mmCIF file of C-alpha atoms and ligand atoms in Angstrom:
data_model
loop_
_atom_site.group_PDB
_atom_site.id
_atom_site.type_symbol
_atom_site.label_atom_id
_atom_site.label_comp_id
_atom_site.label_asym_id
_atom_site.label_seq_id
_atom_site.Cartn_x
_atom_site.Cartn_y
_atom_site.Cartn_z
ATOM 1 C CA UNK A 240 112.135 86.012 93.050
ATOM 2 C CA UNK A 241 112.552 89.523 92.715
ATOM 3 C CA UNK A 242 112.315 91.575 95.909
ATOM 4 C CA UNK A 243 110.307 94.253 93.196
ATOM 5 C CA UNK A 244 107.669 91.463 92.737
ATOM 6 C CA UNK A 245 107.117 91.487 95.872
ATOM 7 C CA UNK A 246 106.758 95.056 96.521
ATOM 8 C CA UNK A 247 104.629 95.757 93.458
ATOM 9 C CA UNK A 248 102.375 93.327 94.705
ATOM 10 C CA UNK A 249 101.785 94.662 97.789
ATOM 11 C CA UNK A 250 101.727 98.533 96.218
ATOM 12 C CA UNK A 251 99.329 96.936 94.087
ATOM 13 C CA UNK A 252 96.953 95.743 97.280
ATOM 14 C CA UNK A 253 96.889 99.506 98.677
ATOM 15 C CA UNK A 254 96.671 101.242 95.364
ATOM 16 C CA UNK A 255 93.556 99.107 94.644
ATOM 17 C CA UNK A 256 91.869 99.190 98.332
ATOM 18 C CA UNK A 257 92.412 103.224 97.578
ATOM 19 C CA UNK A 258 90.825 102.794 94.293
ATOM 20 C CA UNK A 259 88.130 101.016 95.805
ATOM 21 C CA UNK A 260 87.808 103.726 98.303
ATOM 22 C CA UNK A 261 87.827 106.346 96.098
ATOM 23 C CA UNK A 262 85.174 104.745 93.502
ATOM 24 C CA UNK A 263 82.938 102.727 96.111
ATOM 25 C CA UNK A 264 79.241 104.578 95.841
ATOM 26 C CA UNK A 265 79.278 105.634 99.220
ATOM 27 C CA UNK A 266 83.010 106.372 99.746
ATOM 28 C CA UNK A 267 82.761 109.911 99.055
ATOM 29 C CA UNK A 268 86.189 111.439 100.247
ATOM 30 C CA UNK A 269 87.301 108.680 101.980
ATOM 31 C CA UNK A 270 90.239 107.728 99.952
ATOM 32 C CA UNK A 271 92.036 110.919 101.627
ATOM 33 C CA UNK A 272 91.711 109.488 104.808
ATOM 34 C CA UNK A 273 94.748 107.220 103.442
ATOM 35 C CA UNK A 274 97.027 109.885 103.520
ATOM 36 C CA UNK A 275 99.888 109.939 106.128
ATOM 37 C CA UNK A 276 100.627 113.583 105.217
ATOM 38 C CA UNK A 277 96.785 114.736 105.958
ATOM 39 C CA UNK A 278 98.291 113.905 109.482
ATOM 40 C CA UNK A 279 100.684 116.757 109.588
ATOM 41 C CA UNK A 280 97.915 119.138 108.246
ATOM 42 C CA UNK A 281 95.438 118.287 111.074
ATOM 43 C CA UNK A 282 97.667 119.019 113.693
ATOM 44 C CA UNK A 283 97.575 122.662 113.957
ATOM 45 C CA UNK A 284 93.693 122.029 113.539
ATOM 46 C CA UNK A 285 93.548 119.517 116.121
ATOM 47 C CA UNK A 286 96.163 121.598 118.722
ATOM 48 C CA UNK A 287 93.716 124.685 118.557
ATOM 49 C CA UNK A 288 90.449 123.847 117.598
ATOM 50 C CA UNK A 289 90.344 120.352 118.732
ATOM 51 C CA UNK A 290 89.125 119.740 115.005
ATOM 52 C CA UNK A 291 90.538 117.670 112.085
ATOM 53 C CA UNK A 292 90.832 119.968 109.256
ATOM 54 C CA UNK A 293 88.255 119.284 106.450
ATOM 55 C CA UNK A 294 87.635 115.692 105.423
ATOM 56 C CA UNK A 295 90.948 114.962 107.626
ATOM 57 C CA UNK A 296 91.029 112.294 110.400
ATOM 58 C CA UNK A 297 91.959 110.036 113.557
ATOM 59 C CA UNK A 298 93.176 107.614 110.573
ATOM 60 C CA UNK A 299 95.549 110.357 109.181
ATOM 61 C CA UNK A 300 96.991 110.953 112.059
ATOM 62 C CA UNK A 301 97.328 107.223 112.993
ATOM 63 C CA UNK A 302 98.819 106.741 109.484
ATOM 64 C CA UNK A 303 101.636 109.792 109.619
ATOM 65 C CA UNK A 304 102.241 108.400 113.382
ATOM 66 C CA UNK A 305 103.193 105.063 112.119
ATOM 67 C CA UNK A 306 104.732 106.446 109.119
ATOM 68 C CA UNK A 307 106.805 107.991 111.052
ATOM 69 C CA UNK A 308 107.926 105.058 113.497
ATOM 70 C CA UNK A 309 108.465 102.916 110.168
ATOM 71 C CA UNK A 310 110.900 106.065 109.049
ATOM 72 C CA UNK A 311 112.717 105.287 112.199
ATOM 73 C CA UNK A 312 113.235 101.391 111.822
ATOM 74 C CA UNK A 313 113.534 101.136 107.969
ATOM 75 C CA UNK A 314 114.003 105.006 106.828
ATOM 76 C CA UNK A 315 111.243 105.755 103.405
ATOM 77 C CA UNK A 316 110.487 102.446 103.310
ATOM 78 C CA UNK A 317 106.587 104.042 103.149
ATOM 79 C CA UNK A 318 107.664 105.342 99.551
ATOM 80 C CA UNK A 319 109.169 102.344 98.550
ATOM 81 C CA UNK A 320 106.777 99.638 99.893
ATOM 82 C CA UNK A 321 103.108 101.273 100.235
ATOM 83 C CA UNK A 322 103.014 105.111 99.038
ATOM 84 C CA UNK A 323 100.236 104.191 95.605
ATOM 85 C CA UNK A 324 101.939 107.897 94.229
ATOM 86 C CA UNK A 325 105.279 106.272 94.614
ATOM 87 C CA UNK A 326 104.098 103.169 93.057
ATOM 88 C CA UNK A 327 102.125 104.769 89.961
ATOM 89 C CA UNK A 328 105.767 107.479 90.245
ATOM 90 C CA UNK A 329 108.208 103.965 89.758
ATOM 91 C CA UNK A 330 105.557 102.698 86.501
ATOM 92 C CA UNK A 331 105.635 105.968 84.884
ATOM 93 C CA UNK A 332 109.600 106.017 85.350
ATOM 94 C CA UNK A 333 109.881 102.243 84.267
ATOM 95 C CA UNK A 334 107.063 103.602 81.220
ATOM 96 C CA UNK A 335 109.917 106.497 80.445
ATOM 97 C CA UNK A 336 112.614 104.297 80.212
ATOM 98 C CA UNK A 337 111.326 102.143 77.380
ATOM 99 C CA UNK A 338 110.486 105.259 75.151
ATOM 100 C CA UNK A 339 113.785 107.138 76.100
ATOM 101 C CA UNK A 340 116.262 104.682 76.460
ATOM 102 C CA UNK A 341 119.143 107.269 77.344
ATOM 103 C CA UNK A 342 117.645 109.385 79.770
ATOM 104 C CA UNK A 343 119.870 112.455 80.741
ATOM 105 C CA UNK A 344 121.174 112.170 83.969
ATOM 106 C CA UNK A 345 119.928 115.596 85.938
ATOM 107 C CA UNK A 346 123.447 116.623 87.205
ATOM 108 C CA UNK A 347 124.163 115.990 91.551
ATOM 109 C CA UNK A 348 123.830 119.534 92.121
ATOM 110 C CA UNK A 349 120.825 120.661 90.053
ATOM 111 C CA UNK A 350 119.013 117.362 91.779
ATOM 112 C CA UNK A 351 119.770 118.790 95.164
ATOM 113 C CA UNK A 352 118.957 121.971 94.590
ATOM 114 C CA UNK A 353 115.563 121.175 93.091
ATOM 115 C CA UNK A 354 114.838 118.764 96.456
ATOM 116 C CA UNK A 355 114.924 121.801 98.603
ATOM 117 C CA UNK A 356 111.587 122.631 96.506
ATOM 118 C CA UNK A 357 109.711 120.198 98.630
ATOM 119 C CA UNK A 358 110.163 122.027 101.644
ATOM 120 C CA UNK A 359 108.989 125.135 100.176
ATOM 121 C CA UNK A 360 105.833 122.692 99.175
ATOM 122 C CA UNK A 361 105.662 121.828 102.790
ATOM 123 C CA UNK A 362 105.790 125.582 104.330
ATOM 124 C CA UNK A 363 103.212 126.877 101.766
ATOM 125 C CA UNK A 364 100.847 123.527 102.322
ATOM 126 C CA UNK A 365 100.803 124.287 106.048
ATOM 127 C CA UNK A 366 100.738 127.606 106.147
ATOM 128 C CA UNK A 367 97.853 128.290 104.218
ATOM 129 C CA UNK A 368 95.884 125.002 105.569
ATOM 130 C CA UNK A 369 96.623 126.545 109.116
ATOM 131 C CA UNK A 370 95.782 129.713 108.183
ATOM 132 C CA UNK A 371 92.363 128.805 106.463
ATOM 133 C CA UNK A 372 91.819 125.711 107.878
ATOM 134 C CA UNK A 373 91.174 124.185 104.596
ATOM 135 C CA UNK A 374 92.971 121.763 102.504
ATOM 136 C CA UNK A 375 93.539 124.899 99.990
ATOM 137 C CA UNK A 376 96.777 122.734 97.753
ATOM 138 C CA UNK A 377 94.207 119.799 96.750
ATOM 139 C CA UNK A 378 94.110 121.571 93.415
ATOM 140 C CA UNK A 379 97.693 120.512 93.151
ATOM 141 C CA UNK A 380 97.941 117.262 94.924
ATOM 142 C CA UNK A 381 98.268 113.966 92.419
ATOM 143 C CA UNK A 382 96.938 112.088 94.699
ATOM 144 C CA UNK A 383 93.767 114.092 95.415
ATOM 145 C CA UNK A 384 93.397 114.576 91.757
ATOM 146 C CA UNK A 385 94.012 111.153 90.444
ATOM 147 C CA UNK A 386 91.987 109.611 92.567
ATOM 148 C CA UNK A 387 89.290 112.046 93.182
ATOM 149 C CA UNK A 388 89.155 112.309 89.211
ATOM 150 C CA UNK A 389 89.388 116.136 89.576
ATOM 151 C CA UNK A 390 87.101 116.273 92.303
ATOM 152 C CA UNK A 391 86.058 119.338 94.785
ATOM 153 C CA UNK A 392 88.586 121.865 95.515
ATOM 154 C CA UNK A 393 90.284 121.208 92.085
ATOM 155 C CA UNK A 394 91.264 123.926 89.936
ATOM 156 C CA UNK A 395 89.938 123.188 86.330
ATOM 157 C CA UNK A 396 92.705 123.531 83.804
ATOM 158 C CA UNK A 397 95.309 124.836 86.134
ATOM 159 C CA UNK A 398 94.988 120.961 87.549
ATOM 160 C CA UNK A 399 94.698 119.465 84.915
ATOM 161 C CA UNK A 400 98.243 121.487 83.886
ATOM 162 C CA UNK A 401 99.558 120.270 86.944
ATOM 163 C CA UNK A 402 99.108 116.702 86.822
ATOM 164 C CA UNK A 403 100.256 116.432 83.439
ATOM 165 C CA UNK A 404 103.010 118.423 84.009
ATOM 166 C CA UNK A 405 103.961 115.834 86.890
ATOM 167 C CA UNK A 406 103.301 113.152 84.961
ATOM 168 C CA UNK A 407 105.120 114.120 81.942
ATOM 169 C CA UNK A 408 108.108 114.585 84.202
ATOM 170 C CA UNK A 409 107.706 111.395 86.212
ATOM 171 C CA UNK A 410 108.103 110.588 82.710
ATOM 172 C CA UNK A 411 111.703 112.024 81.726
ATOM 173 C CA UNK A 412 112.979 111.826 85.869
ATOM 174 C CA UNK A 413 112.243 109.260 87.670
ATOM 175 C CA UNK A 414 110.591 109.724 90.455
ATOM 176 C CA UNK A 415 110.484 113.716 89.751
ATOM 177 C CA UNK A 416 107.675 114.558 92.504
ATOM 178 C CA UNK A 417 108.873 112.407 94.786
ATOM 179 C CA UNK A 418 112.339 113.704 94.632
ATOM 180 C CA UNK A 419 111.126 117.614 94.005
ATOM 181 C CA UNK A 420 107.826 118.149 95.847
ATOM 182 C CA UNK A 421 106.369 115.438 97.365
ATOM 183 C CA UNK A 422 106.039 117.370 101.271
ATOM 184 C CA UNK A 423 105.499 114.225 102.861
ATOM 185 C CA UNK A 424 109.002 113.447 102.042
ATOM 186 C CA UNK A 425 110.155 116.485 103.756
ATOM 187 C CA UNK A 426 108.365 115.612 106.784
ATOM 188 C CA UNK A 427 110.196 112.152 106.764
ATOM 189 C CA UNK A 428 113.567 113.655 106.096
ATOM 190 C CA UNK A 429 115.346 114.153 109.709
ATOM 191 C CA UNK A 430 114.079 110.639 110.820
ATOM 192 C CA UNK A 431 114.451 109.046 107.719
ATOM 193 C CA UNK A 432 118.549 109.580 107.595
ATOM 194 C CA UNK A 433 118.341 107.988 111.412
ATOM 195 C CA UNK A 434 116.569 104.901 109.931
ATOM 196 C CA UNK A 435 118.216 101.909 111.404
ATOM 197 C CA UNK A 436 117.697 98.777 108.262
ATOM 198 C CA UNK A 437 119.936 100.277 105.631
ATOM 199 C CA UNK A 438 121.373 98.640 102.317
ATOM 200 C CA UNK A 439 125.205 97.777 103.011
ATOM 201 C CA UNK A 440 127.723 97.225 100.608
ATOM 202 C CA UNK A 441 130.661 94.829 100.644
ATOM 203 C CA UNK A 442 133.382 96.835 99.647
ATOM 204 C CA UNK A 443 135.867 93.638 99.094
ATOM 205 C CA UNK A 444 133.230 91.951 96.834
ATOM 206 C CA UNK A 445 132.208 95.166 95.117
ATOM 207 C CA UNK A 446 133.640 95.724 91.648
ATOM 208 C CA UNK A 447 132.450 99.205 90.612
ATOM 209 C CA UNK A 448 130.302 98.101 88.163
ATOM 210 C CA UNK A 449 127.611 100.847 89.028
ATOM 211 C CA UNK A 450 124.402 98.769 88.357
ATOM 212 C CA UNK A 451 123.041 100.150 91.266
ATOM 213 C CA UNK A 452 122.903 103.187 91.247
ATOM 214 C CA UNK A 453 121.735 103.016 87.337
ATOM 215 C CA UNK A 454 118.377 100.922 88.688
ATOM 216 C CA UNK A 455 118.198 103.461 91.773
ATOM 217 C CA UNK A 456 115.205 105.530 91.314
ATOM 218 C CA UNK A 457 116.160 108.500 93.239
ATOM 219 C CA UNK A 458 119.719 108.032 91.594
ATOM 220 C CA UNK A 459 121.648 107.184 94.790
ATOM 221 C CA UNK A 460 125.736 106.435 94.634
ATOM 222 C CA UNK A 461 125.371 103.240 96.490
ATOM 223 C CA UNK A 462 128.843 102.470 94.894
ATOM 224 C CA UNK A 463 130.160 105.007 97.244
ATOM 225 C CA UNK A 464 129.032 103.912 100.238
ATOM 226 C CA UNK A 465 129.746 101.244 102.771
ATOM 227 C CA UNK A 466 126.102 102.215 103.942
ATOM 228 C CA UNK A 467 123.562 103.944 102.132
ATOM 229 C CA UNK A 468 122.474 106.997 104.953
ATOM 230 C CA UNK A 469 120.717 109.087 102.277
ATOM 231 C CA UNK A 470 117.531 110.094 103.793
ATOM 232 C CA UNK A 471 115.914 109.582 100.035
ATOM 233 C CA UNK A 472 116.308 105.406 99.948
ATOM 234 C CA UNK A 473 113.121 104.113 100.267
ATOM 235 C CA UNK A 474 114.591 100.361 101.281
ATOM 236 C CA UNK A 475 112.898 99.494 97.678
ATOM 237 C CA UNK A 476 115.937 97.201 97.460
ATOM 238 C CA UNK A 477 115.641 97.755 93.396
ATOM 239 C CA UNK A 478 119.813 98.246 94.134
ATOM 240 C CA UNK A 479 119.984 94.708 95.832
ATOM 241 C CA UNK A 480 118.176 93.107 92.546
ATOM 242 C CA UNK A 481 120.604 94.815 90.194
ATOM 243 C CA UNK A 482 124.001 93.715 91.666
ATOM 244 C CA UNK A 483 125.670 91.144 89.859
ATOM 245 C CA UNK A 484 127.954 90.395 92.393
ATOM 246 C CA UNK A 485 126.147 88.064 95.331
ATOM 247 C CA UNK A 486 126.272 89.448 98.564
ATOM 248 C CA UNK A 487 127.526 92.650 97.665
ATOM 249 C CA UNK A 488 124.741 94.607 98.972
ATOM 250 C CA UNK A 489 122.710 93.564 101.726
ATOM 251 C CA UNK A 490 119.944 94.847 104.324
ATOM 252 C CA UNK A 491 121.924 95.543 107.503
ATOM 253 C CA UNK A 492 120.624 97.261 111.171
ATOM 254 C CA UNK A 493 123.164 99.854 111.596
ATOM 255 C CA UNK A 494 123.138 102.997 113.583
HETATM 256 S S1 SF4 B 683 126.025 96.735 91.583
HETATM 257 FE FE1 SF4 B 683 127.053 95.573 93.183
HETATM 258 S S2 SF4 B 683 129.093 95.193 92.342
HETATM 259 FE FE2 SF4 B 683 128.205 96.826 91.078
HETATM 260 S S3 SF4 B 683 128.907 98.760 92.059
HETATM 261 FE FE3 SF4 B 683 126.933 98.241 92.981
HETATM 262 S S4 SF4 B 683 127.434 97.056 94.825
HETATM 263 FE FE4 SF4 B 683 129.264 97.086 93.533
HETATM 264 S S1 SF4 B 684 119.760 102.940 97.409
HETATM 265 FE FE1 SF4 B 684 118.834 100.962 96.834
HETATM 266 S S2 SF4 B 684 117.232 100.639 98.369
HETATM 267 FE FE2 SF4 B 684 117.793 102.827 98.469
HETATM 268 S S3 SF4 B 684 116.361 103.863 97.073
HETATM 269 FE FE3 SF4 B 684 118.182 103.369 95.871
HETATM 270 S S4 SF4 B 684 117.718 101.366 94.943
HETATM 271 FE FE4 SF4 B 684 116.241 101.663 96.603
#
Protein backbone atom coordinates (compact mmCIF):
# COMPACT_ATOMS: atom_id res chain seq x y z
CA UNK A 1 0.00 0.00 0.00
CA UNK A 2 0.84 3.38 -0.67
CA UNK A 3 2.24 5.40 2.23
CA UNK A 4 -0.19 8.43 0.38
CA UNK A 5 -3.23 6.16 1.15
CA UNK A 6 -2.48 6.24 4.24
CA UNK A 7 -1.94 9.81 4.78
CA UNK A 8 -4.96 10.92 2.76
CA UNK A 9 -6.91 8.91 4.93
CA UNK A 10 -5.99 10.29 7.91
CA UNK A 11 -6.01 14.13 6.27
CA UNK A 12 -9.29 13.02 5.35
CA UNK A 13 -10.37 12.22 9.28
CA UNK A 14 -9.24 15.91 10.37
CA UNK A 15 -10.45 17.71 7.32
CA UNK A 16 -13.91 16.18 8.00
CA UNK A 17 -13.96 16.50 12.04
CA UNK A 18 -13.08 20.39 10.90
CA UNK A 19 -15.89 20.30 8.54
CA UNK A 20 -18.03 19.01 11.08
CA UNK A 21 -16.87 21.69 13.35
CA UNK A 22 -17.28 24.30 11.17
CA UNK A 23 -20.97 23.24 9.91
CA UNK A 24 -22.30 21.61 13.30
CA UNK A 25 -25.43 24.10 14.40
CA UNK A 26 -23.88 25.08 17.43
CA UNK A 27 -20.18 25.13 16.40
CA UNK A 28 -20.07 28.67 15.66
CA UNK A 29 -16.25 29.54 15.32
CA UNK A 30 -15.03 26.60 16.64
CA UNK A 31 -13.34 25.17 13.68
CA UNK A 32 -10.51 27.97 14.33
CA UNK A 33 -9.79 26.57 17.46
CA UNK A 34 -7.98 23.82 15.14
CA UNK A 35 -5.44 26.03 14.17
CA UNK A 36 -1.81 25.53 15.44
CA UNK A 37 -0.89 29.00 14.10
CA UNK A 38 -3.87 30.81 16.22
CA UNK A 39 -1.25 29.67 18.91
CA UNK A 40 1.43 32.05 17.91
CA UNK A 41 -1.19 34.90 17.63
CA UNK A 42 -2.45 34.47 21.24
CA UNK A 43 0.72 34.75 22.73
CA UNK A 44 1.36 38.35 22.80
CA UNK A 45 -2.42 38.42 23.98
CA UNK A 46 -1.95 35.94 26.55
CA UNK A 47 1.79 37.48 27.79
CA UNK A 48 0.04 40.96 28.42
CA UNK A 49 -3.43 40.73 28.87
CA UNK A 50 -3.67 37.30 30.15
CA UNK A 51 -6.35 36.97 27.24
CA UNK A 52 -6.58 34.72 24.13
CA UNK A 53 -7.04 36.97 21.28
CA UNK A 54 -10.60 36.80 19.76
CA UNK A 55 -12.17 33.39 19.27
CA UNK A 56 -8.43 32.05 20.03
CA UNK A 57 -7.71 29.37 22.70
CA UNK A 58 -6.01 26.93 25.36
CA UNK A 59 -6.50 24.38 22.28
CA UNK A 60 -4.45 26.67 19.92
CA UNK A 61 -1.90 26.96 21.96
CA UNK A 62 -1.86 23.22 22.90
CA UNK A 63 -1.99 22.53 19.12
CA UNK A 64 1.12 25.03 17.96
CA UNK A 65 2.92 23.49 21.26
CA UNK A 66 2.72 20.06 19.92
CA UNK A 67 3.15 21.19 16.48
CA UNK A 68 6.05 22.31 17.36
CA UNK A 69 7.53 19.19 19.33
CA UNK A 70 6.34 17.03 16.18
CA UNK A 71 8.62 19.71 14.02
CA UNK A 72 11.38 18.58 16.24
CA UNK A 73 11.04 14.66 15.92
CA UNK A 74 9.74 14.41 12.28
CA UNK A 75 10.37 18.15 10.83
CA UNK A 76 6.65 19.43 8.72
CA UNK A 77 5.37 16.31 9.12
CA UNK A 78 2.05 18.58 10.41
CA UNK A 79 1.82 19.72 6.61
CA UNK A 80 2.27 16.52 5.28
CA UNK A 81 0.19 14.26 7.60
CA UNK A 82 -2.71 16.52 9.26
CA UNK A 83 -2.62 20.33 7.98
CA UNK A 84 -6.64 19.97 5.97
CA UNK A 85 -5.02 23.33 3.82
CA UNK A 86 -2.13 21.13 2.96
CA UNK A 87 -4.34 18.31 2.17
CA UNK A 88 -7.08 20.29 0.01
CA UNK A 89 -3.22 22.30 -1.31
CA UNK A 90 -1.80 18.41 -2.51
CA UNK A 91 -5.70 17.69 -4.39
CA UNK A 92 -5.72 20.91 -6.09
CA UNK A 93 -1.94 20.25 -7.22
CA UNK A 94 -2.76 16.50 -8.11
CA UNK A 95 -6.28 18.39 -9.88
CA UNK A 96 -3.52 20.74 -11.88
CA UNK A 97 -1.55 18.09 -13.02
CA UNK A 98 -4.20 16.25 -15.00
CA UNK A 99 -5.31 19.49 -16.89
CA UNK A 100 -1.64 20.74 -17.42
CA UNK A 101 0.32 17.88 -17.92
CA UNK A 102 3.71 19.89 -18.39
CA UNK A 103 3.68 22.21 -15.70
CA UNK A 104 6.59 24.82 -15.85
CA UNK A 105 9.00 24.26 -13.38
CA UNK A 106 9.23 27.82 -11.28
CA UNK A 107 13.08 28.18 -11.56
CA UNK A 108 15.34 27.37 -7.82
CA UNK A 109 15.87 30.91 -7.37
CA UNK A 110 12.53 32.58 -8.15
CA UNK A 111 11.02 29.63 -5.67
CA UNK A 112 13.29 30.85 -2.94
CA UNK A 113 12.86 34.14 -3.33
CA UNK A 114 9.07 33.98 -3.33
CA UNK A 115 9.34 31.69 0.19
CA UNK A 116 10.79 34.63 1.95
CA UNK A 117 7.09 36.07 1.29
CA UNK A 118 5.82 33.98 4.11
CA UNK A 119 7.73 35.66 6.59
CA UNK A 120 6.62 38.95 5.53
CA UNK A 121 2.96 37.12 5.99
CA UNK A 122 4.09 36.25 9.42
CA UNK A 123 5.45 39.90 10.57
CA UNK A 124 2.33 41.67 9.15
CA UNK A 125 -0.15 38.79 10.79
CA UNK A 126 1.42 39.49 14.18
CA UNK A 127 1.96 42.76 14.11
CA UNK A 128 -1.29 43.98 13.43
CA UNK A 129 -3.09 41.08 15.63
CA UNK A 130 -0.76 42.41 18.51
CA UNK A 131 -1.35 45.69 17.80
CA UNK A 132 -5.27 45.43 17.61
CA UNK A 133 -5.73 42.46 19.30
CA UNK A 134 -7.87 41.13 16.63
CA UNK A 135 -7.48 38.45 14.14
CA UNK A 136 -7.44 41.48 11.43
CA UNK A 137 -5.77 38.80 8.23
CA UNK A 138 -8.98 36.39 8.49
CA UNK A 139 -10.09 38.20 5.36
CA UNK A 140 -7.14 36.52 3.78
CA UNK A 141 -6.77 33.25 5.49
CA UNK A 142 -8.02 29.99 3.25
CA UNK A 143 -8.64 28.34 5.98
CA UNK A 144 -10.88 30.87 7.76
CA UNK A 145 -12.58 31.47 4.52
CA UNK A 146 -13.12 28.01 3.27
CA UNK A 147 -14.37 26.82 6.10
CA UNK A 148 -16.15 29.69 7.59
CA UNK A 149 -17.80 30.03 3.98
CA UNK A 150 -16.79 33.75 4.00
CA UNK A 151 -17.75 34.25 7.40
CA UNK A 152 -17.19 37.42 9.91
CA UNK A 153 -14.19 39.44 9.44
CA UNK A 154 -14.13 38.54 5.66
CA UNK A 155 -13.64 41.07 3.15
CA UNK A 156 -16.39 40.64 0.40
CA UNK A 157 -14.83 40.52 -3.02
CA UNK A 158 -11.34 41.30 -1.98
CA UNK A 159 -11.72 37.52 -0.33
CA UNK A 160 -13.28 36.14 -2.55
CA UNK A 161 -10.15 37.52 -5.00
CA UNK A 162 -7.96 36.04 -2.64
CA UNK A 163 -9.02 32.61 -2.37
CA UNK A 164 -9.37 32.19 -5.91
CA UNK A 165 -6.32 33.65 -6.58
CA UNK A 166 -4.76 30.89 -4.16
CA UNK A 167 -6.57 28.40 -5.52
CA UNK A 168 -5.96 29.07 -9.06
CA UNK A 169 -2.29 28.96 -8.18
CA UNK A 170 -2.40 25.86 -6.00
CA UNK A 171 -3.57 25.05 -9.32
CA UNK A 172 -0.46 25.84 -11.72
CA UNK A 173 2.30 25.35 -8.41
CA UNK A 174 1.91 22.93 -6.32
CA UNK A 175 1.60 23.64 -3.14
CA UNK A 176 1.90 27.60 -3.97
CA UNK A 177 0.60 28.89 -0.39
CA UNK A 178 2.22 26.53 1.36
CA UNK A 179 5.51 27.18 -0.22
CA UNK A 180 4.83 31.26 -0.54
CA UNK A 181 2.67 32.35 2.41
CA UNK A 182 1.50 29.92 4.53
CA UNK A 183 3.08 31.82 8.14
CA UNK A 184 2.68 28.80 9.99
CA UNK A 185 5.39 27.42 7.91
CA UNK A 186 7.62 30.18 8.86
CA UNK A 187 7.06 29.59 12.39
CA UNK A 188 8.12 25.86 11.85
CA UNK A 189 11.15 26.75 9.83
CA UNK A 190 14.27 26.87 12.42
CA UNK A 191 12.97 23.62 14.14
CA UNK A 192 11.81 22.03 11.24
CA UNK A 193 15.55 21.83 9.48
CA UNK A 194 16.60 20.24 13.16
CA UNK A 195 13.89 17.54 12.67
CA UNK A 196 15.46 14.28 13.55
CA UNK A 197 13.21 11.34 11.05
CA UNK A 198 14.44 12.46 7.67
CA UNK A 199 14.15 10.64 4.16
CA UNK A 200 17.74 9.10 3.34
CA UNK A 201 18.96 8.14 0.18
CA UNK A 202 21.22 5.26 -0.80
CA UNK A 203 23.62 6.76 -2.90
CA UNK A 204 25.10 3.18 -4.20
CA UNK A 205 21.54 2.02 -5.14
CA UNK A 206 20.48 5.39 -6.50
CA UNK A 207 20.50 5.74 -10.28
CA UNK A 208 19.60 9.39 -10.96
CA UNK A 209 16.51 8.72 -12.31
CA UNK A 210 14.89 11.89 -10.61
CA UNK A 211 11.37 10.43 -9.85
CA UNK A 212 11.53 11.99 -6.73
CA UNK A 213 11.92 15.00 -6.87
CA UNK A 214 9.28 15.10 -9.99
CA UNK A 215 6.43 13.62 -7.31
CA UNK A 216 7.92 16.10 -4.55
CA UNK A 217 5.39 18.68 -3.92
CA UNK A 218 7.52 21.40 -2.70
CA UNK A 219 10.00 20.33 -5.58
CA UNK A 220 12.86 19.11 -3.35
CA UNK A 221 16.36 17.64 -5.05
CA UNK A 222 16.23 14.54 -3.02
CA UNK A 223 18.60 13.18 -5.81
CA UNK A 224 21.15 15.41 -4.31
CA UNK A 225 21.13 14.49 -1.06
CA UNK A 226 22.33 11.70 1.14
CA UNK A 227 19.67 13.29 3.59
CA UNK A 228 16.95 15.47 2.83
CA UNK A 229 17.60 18.63 5.67
CA UNK A 230 15.31 21.03 3.78
CA UNK A 231 13.21 22.57 6.36
CA UNK A 232 10.17 22.41 3.58
CA UNK A 233 9.79 18.23 3.58
CA UNK A 234 6.82 17.53 5.20
CA UNK A 235 7.91 13.56 5.77
CA UNK A 236 4.81 13.06 3.18
CA UNK A 237 7.08 10.26 1.91
CA UNK A 238 5.29 10.92 -1.73
CA UNK A 239 9.43 10.65 -2.72
CA UNK A 240 9.66 7.11 -1.02
CA UNK A 241 6.46 5.91 -3.24
CA UNK A 242 8.00 7.19 -6.45
CA UNK A 243 11.47 5.48 -6.37
CA UNK A 244 11.82 2.68 -8.53
CA UNK A 245 14.76 1.50 -7.06
CA UNK A 246 13.90 -0.52 -3.52
CA UNK A 247 15.52 0.78 -0.68
CA UNK A 248 16.84 3.72 -2.18
CA UNK A 249 15.18 6.12 0.00
CA UNK A 250 14.26 5.42 3.38
CA UNK A 251 13.01 7.13 6.78
CA UNK A 252 16.18 7.42 8.88
CA UNK A 253 16.75 9.29 12.66
CA UNK A 254 19.65 11.38 11.91
CA UNK A 255 20.94 14.44 13.56
S1 LIG B 1 13.77 8.09 -7.41
FE1 LIG B 1 15.14 6.74 -6.28
S2 LIG B 1 16.58 6.02 -7.83
FE2 LIG B 1 15.55 7.80 -8.74
S3 LIG B 1 16.90 9.56 -8.22
FE3 LIG B 1 15.40 9.39 -6.57
S4 LIG B 1 16.38 8.11 -5.01
FE4 LIG B 1 17.53 7.83 -6.91
S1 LIG C 1 11.48 15.23 0.04
FE1 LIG C 1 10.08 13.46 -0.01
S2 LIG C 1 9.19 13.40 2.04
FE2 LIG C 1 10.10 15.45 1.79
S3 LIG C 1 8.44 16.75 1.01
FE3 LIG C 1 9.52 15.96 -0.78
S4 LIG C 1 8.39 14.08 -1.33
FE4 LIG C 1 7.77 14.61 0.75
Amino acid sequence: MKTRHLRYALMTIILGLVIYLAVRPAGGRSFEAFCPFGGVESLWGLIHGGQFTCALGPLNLSLLVGVLALALAAKKAFCGWACPIGFLGELAARLGGKVWRRRPRVPDKTNARLKLLRYVVLVVSLYFTYRLGELVLRGFDPYYLIFSGFGHGSLGWISVLTLAVIVGLGLIVPMAFCRWLCPLSATFDPLARLGLIKVARDDHACNQCGACRRACPHDLAVQNHTVVRHRDCTNCLECVDACPVEGALSLKVTL
